[in-house]
């Protein structure tokens, strides 16, 4: 009996120590969680700041430099036979190459100020040339601004992959081109080897 009573304080002390250790561990775990959450918020803010800074640098490029930059992004993502064809007489094709799966890629690039929007005339020209003239399997329109409604509607109707400023920003920050194709228009253009059908010309009466 006396032995049992003598043990009680030690048991109580052991329980107290264990409880204290548990409380310290719990507090440490909560602090770690808060630190990780704060670190994730900081990383996301830093990523957005880096993206904004990179887009500012892109806005400062000349249109010629931007065409070459887009070509480099294509090469980064595994495209082959990529070359810049932009210039007078390019017939609305600034960059031409092959997708990683072999599909022919034709790119129109517009380096416009962020407050502008791509007009329907630019899209009409690309629609008229991408498939009929350049035999594109994937027709990609890249702009540093938004698209006007008429231009967006044309892109969807004619299987043009239209990357606006936000989607281009994602591509520029590391998203592979193949992951962006389904996010614009109807996807990555017609399946390989199946180009958009040409409209029949009606004969004159």
mmCIF file of N, CA, C and O in Angstrom, residues 147-197:
data_model
loop_
_atom_site.group_PDB
_atom_site.id
_atom_site.type_symbol
_atom_site.label_atom_id
_atom_site.label_comp_id
_atom_site.label_asym_id
_atom_site.label_seq_id
_atom_site.Cartn_x
_atom_site.Cartn_y
_atom_site.Cartn_z
ATOM 1 N N UNK A 147 -7.713 39.316 -77.177
ATOM 2 C CA UNK A 147 -8.311 39.212 -78.503
ATOM 3 C C UNK A 147 -9.681 39.881 -78.480
ATOM 4 O O UNK A 147 -10.438 39.735 -77.519
ATOM 5 N N UNK A 148 -9.983 40.593 -79.552
ATOM 6 C CA UNK A 148 -11.329 41.115 -79.686
ATOM 7 C C UNK A 148 -12.317 39.966 -79.878
ATOM 8 O O UNK A 148 -11.939 38.863 -80.274
ATOM 9 N N UNK A 149 -13.577 40.204 -79.581
ATOM 10 C CA UNK A 149 -14.578 39.143 -79.657
ATOM 11 C C UNK A 149 -14.640 38.516 -81.045
ATOM 12 O O UNK A 149 -14.707 37.298 -81.201
ATOM 13 N N UNK A 150 -14.615 39.346 -82.073
ATOM 14 C CA UNK A 150 -14.694 38.814 -83.436
ATOM 15 C C UNK A 150 -13.488 37.940 -83.748
ATOM 16 O O UNK A 150 -13.622 36.886 -84.393
ATOM 17 N N UNK A 151 -12.314 38.343 -83.275
ATOM 18 C CA UNK A 151 -11.110 37.544 -83.497
ATOM 19 C C UNK A 151 -11.194 36.218 -82.749
ATOM 20 O O UNK A 151 -10.814 35.165 -83.279
ATOM 21 N N UNK A 152 -11.705 36.243 -81.512
ATOM 22 C CA UNK A 152 -11.865 34.998 -80.738
ATOM 23 C C UNK A 152 -12.837 34.059 -81.427
ATOM 24 O O UNK A 152 -12.600 32.849 -81.513
ATOM 25 N N UNK A 153 -13.942 34.609 -81.908
ATOM 26 C CA UNK A 153 -14.944 33.772 -82.573
ATOM 27 C C UNK A 153 -14.357 33.108 -83.817
ATOM 28 O O UNK A 153 -14.629 31.929 -84.099
ATOM 29 N N UNK A 154 -13.561 33.851 -84.575
ATOM 30 C CA UNK A 154 -12.928 33.277 -85.757
ATOM 31 C C UNK A 154 -11.950 32.172 -85.381
ATOM 32 O O UNK A 154 -11.867 31.141 -86.062
ATOM 33 N N UNK A 155 -11.205 32.379 -84.299
ATOM 34 C CA UNK A 155 -10.244 31.368 -83.860
ATOM 35 C C UNK A 155 -10.946 30.064 -83.512
ATOM 36 O O UNK A 155 -10.510 28.974 -83.907
ATOM 37 N N UNK A 156 -12.048 30.161 -82.783
ATOM 38 C CA UNK A 156 -12.801 28.952 -82.412
ATOM 39 C C UNK A 156 -13.392 28.286 -83.652
ATOM 40 O O UNK A 156 -13.315 27.064 -83.807
ATOM 41 N N UNK A 157 -13.952 29.083 -84.539
ATOM 42 C CA UNK A 157 -14.614 28.537 -85.728
ATOM 43 C C UNK A 157 -13.650 27.818 -86.648
ATOM 44 O O UNK A 157 -13.997 26.796 -87.268
ATOM 45 N N UNK A 158 -12.408 28.309 -86.742
ATOM 46 C CA UNK A 158 -11.463 27.780 -87.725
ATOM 47 C C UNK A 158 -10.305 26.996 -87.107
ATOM 48 O O UNK A 158 -9.259 26.831 -87.729
ATOM 49 N N UNK A 159 -10.481 26.531 -85.879
ATOM 50 C CA UNK A 159 -9.466 25.670 -85.236
ATOM 51 C C UNK A 159 -8.107 26.353 -85.061
ATOM 52 O O UNK A 159 -7.062 25.724 -85.217
ATOM 53 N N UNK A 160 -8.138 27.641 -84.752
ATOM 54 C CA UNK A 160 -6.907 28.369 -84.463
ATOM 55 C C UNK A 160 -6.666 28.334 -82.952
ATOM 56 O O UNK A 160 -7.563 28.640 -82.171
ATOM 57 N N UNK A 161 -5.465 27.972 -82.543
ATOM 58 C CA UNK A 161 -5.104 28.026 -81.128
ATOM 59 C C UNK A 161 -4.634 29.441 -80.836
ATOM 60 O O UNK A 161 -3.580 29.859 -81.321
ATOM 61 N N UNK A 162 -5.415 30.189 -80.075
ATOM 62 C CA UNK A 162 -5.122 31.598 -79.823
ATOM 63 C C UNK A 162 -4.656 31.785 -78.380
ATOM 64 O O UNK A 162 -5.445 31.653 -77.447
ATOM 65 N N UNK A 163 -3.379 32.081 -78.208
ATOM 66 C CA UNK A 163 -2.832 32.341 -76.876
ATOM 67 C C UNK A 163 -2.867 33.846 -76.619
ATOM 68 O O UNK A 163 -2.173 34.607 -77.291
ATOM 69 N N UNK A 164 -3.684 34.259 -75.647
ATOM 70 C CA UNK A 164 -3.699 35.664 -75.268
ATOM 71 C C UNK A 164 -2.566 35.960 -74.289
ATOM 72 O O UNK A 164 -1.716 35.106 -74.029
ATOM 73 N N UNK A 165 -2.553 37.137 -73.714
ATOM 74 C CA UNK A 165 -1.450 37.543 -72.843
ATOM 75 C C UNK A 165 -1.307 36.604 -71.632
ATOM 76 O O UNK A 165 -0.201 36.232 -71.258
ATOM 77 N N UNK A 166 -2.448 36.225 -71.037
ATOM 78 C CA UNK A 166 -2.393 35.367 -69.851
ATOM 79 C C UNK A 166 -1.861 33.976 -70.195
ATOM 80 O O UNK A 166 -1.017 33.432 -69.478
ATOM 81 N N UNK A 167 -2.366 33.394 -71.274
ATOM 82 C CA UNK A 167 -1.895 32.058 -71.658
ATOM 83 C C UNK A 167 -0.440 32.102 -72.105
ATOM 84 O O UNK A 167 0.329 31.178 -71.813
ATOM 85 N N UNK A 168 -0.063 33.176 -72.813
ATOM 86 C CA UNK A 168 1.345 33.291 -73.172
ATOM 87 C C UNK A 168 2.211 33.424 -71.923
ATOM 88 O O UNK A 168 3.321 32.877 -71.851
ATOM 89 N N UNK A 169 1.708 34.152 -70.920
ATOM 90 C CA UNK A 169 2.447 34.277 -69.666
ATOM 91 C C UNK A 169 2.689 32.922 -69.023
ATOM 92 O O UNK A 169 3.773 32.661 -68.491
ATOM 93 N N UNK A 170 1.690 32.043 -69.074
ATOM 94 C CA UNK A 170 1.865 30.690 -68.540
ATOM 95 C C UNK A 170 2.908 29.924 -69.342
ATOM 96 O O UNK A 170 3.752 29.210 -68.777
ATOM 97 N N UNK A 171 2.855 30.058 -70.656
ATOM 98 C CA UNK A 171 3.854 29.391 -71.512
ATOM 99 C C UNK A 171 5.249 29.922 -71.202
ATOM 100 O O UNK A 171 6.204 29.161 -71.026
ATOM 101 N N UNK A 172 5.344 31.223 -71.077
ATOM 102 C CA UNK A 172 6.628 31.850 -70.803
ATOM 103 C C UNK A 172 7.198 31.433 -69.440
ATOM 104 O O UNK A 172 8.410 31.339 -69.272
ATOM 105 N N UNK A 173 6.308 31.165 -68.475
ATOM 106 C CA UNK A 173 6.770 30.815 -67.131
ATOM 107 C C UNK A 173 7.023 29.324 -66.961
ATOM 108 O O UNK A 173 7.322 28.881 -65.853
ATOM 109 N N UNK A 174 6.888 28.537 -68.036
ATOM 110 C CA UNK A 174 7.292 27.135 -67.958
ATOM 111 C C UNK A 174 6.265 26.111 -68.379
ATOM 112 O O UNK A 174 6.605 24.939 -68.546
ATOM 113 N N UNK A 175 4.998 26.498 -68.536
ATOM 114 C CA UNK A 175 3.993 25.527 -68.973
ATOM 115 C C UNK A 175 4.314 25.069 -70.395
ATOM 116 O O UNK A 175 4.555 25.898 -71.274
ATOM 117 N N UNK A 176 4.353 23.755 -70.647
ATOM 118 C CA UNK A 176 4.666 23.282 -72.000
ATOM 119 C C UNK A 176 3.570 23.647 -72.996
ATOM 120 O O UNK A 176 2.391 23.711 -72.633
ATOM 121 N N UNK A 177 3.965 23.874 -74.221
ATOM 122 C CA UNK A 177 3.011 24.272 -75.256
ATOM 123 C C UNK A 177 1.887 23.258 -75.402
ATOM 124 O O UNK A 177 0.723 23.635 -75.552
ATOM 125 N N UNK A 178 2.210 21.966 -75.347
ATOM 126 C CA UNK A 178 1.184 20.939 -75.533
ATOM 127 C C UNK A 178 0.103 21.001 -74.468
ATOM 128 O O UNK A 178 -1.038 20.606 -74.716
ATOM 129 N N UNK A 179 0.439 21.501 -73.268
ATOM 130 C CA UNK A 179 -0.565 21.597 -72.205
ATOM 131 C C UNK A 179 -1.490 22.785 -72.413
ATOM 132 O O UNK A 179 -2.571 22.849 -71.827
ATOM 133 N N UNK A 180 -1.092 23.741 -73.243
ATOM 134 C CA UNK A 180 -1.891 24.939 -73.471
ATOM 135 C C UNK A 180 -2.810 24.814 -74.673
ATOM 136 O O UNK A 180 -3.787 25.552 -74.783
ATOM 137 N N UNK A 181 -2.522 23.898 -75.564
ATOM 138 C CA UNK A 181 -3.331 23.776 -76.780
ATOM 139 C C UNK A 181 -4.816 23.556 -76.493
ATOM 140 O O UNK A 181 -5.658 24.166 -77.147
ATOM 141 N N UNK A 182 -5.188 22.706 -75.518
ATOM 142 C CA UNK A 182 -6.618 22.500 -75.284
ATOM 143 C C UNK A 182 -7.305 23.651 -74.569
ATOM 144 O O UNK A 182 -8.522 23.626 -74.411
ATOM 145 N N UNK A 183 -6.568 24.661 -74.117
ATOM 146 C CA UNK A 183 -7.155 25.741 -73.341
ATOM 147 C C UNK A 183 -7.642 26.891 -74.194
ATOM 148 O O UNK A 183 -8.179 27.867 -73.681
ATOM 149 N N UNK A 184 -7.452 26.795 -75.494
ATOM 150 C CA UNK A 184 -7.826 27.897 -76.364
ATOM 151 C C UNK A 184 -8.517 27.358 -77.596
ATOM 152 O O UNK A 184 -8.114 26.358 -78.171
ATOM 153 N N UNK A 185 -9.563 28.036 -78.016
ATOM 154 C CA UNK A 185 -10.284 27.591 -79.211
ATOM 155 C C UNK A 185 -10.839 26.193 -79.015
ATOM 156 O O UNK A 185 -11.357 25.840 -77.971
ATOM 157 N N UNK A 186 -10.695 25.362 -80.015
ATOM 158 C CA UNK A 186 -11.211 23.995 -79.940
ATOM 159 C C UNK A 186 -10.118 23.000 -79.613
ATOM 160 O O UNK A 186 -10.337 21.797 -79.669
ATOM 161 N N UNK A 187 -8.918 23.475 -79.292
ATOM 162 C CA UNK A 187 -7.835 22.543 -78.973
ATOM 163 C C UNK A 187 -6.643 22.756 -79.874
ATOM 164 O O UNK A 187 -6.389 23.862 -80.342
ATOM 165 N N UNK A 188 -5.905 21.690 -80.111
ATOM 166 C CA UNK A 188 -4.643 21.785 -80.842
ATOM 167 C C UNK A 188 -4.775 21.745 -82.337
ATOM 168 O O UNK A 188 -3.921 21.177 -83.013
ATOM 169 N N UNK A 189 -5.818 22.299 -82.890
ATOM 170 C CA UNK A 189 -5.969 22.280 -84.335
ATOM 171 C C UNK A 189 -6.494 20.935 -84.810
ATOM 172 O O UNK A 189 -6.773 20.038 -84.027
ATOM 173 N N UNK A 190 -6.648 20.770 -86.101
ATOM 174 C CA UNK A 190 -7.134 19.497 -86.640
ATOM 175 C C UNK A 190 -6.165 18.371 -86.319
ATOM 176 O O UNK A 190 -4.978 18.609 -86.111
ATOM 177 N N UNK A 191 -6.642 17.114 -86.237
ATOM 178 C CA UNK A 191 -5.737 15.985 -86.014
ATOM 179 C C UNK A 191 -4.675 15.924 -87.084
ATOM 180 O O UNK A 191 -4.837 16.464 -88.174
ATOM 181 N N UNK A 192 -3.574 15.264 -86.760
ATOM 182 C CA UNK A 192 -2.452 15.182 -87.678
ATOM 183 C C UNK A 192 -2.891 14.645 -89.042
ATOM 184 O O UNK A 192 -3.556 13.624 -89.138
ATOM 185 N N UNK A 193 -2.514 15.387 -90.077
ATOM 186 C CA UNK A 193 -2.834 14.949 -91.430
ATOM 187 C C UNK A 193 -4.230 15.323 -91.888
ATOM 188 O O UNK A 193 -4.612 15.035 -93.010
ATOM 189 N N UNK A 194 -5.013 15.975 -90.982
ATOM 190 C CA UNK A 194 -6.369 16.372 -91.362
ATOM 191 C C UNK A 194 -6.480 17.877 -91.227
ATOM 192 O O UNK A 194 -6.706 18.410 -90.151
ATOM 193 N N UNK A 195 -6.301 18.567 -92.294
ATOM 194 C CA UNK A 195 -6.343 20.015 -92.263
ATOM 195 C C UNK A 195 -7.770 20.505 -92.442
ATOM 196 O O UNK A 195 -8.644 19.775 -92.870
ATOM 197 N N UNK A 196 -7.955 21.758 -92.118
ATOM 198 C CA UNK A 196 -9.292 22.331 -92.252
ATOM 199 C C UNK A 196 -9.736 22.278 -93.705
ATOM 200 O O UNK A 196 -8.972 22.591 -94.614
ATOM 201 N N UNK A 197 -10.983 21.870 -93.963
ATOM 202 C CA UNK A 197 -11.459 21.790 -95.338
ATOM 203 C C UNK A 197 -11.546 23.159 -95.986
ATOM 204 O O UNK A 197 -11.875 24.152 -95.345
#
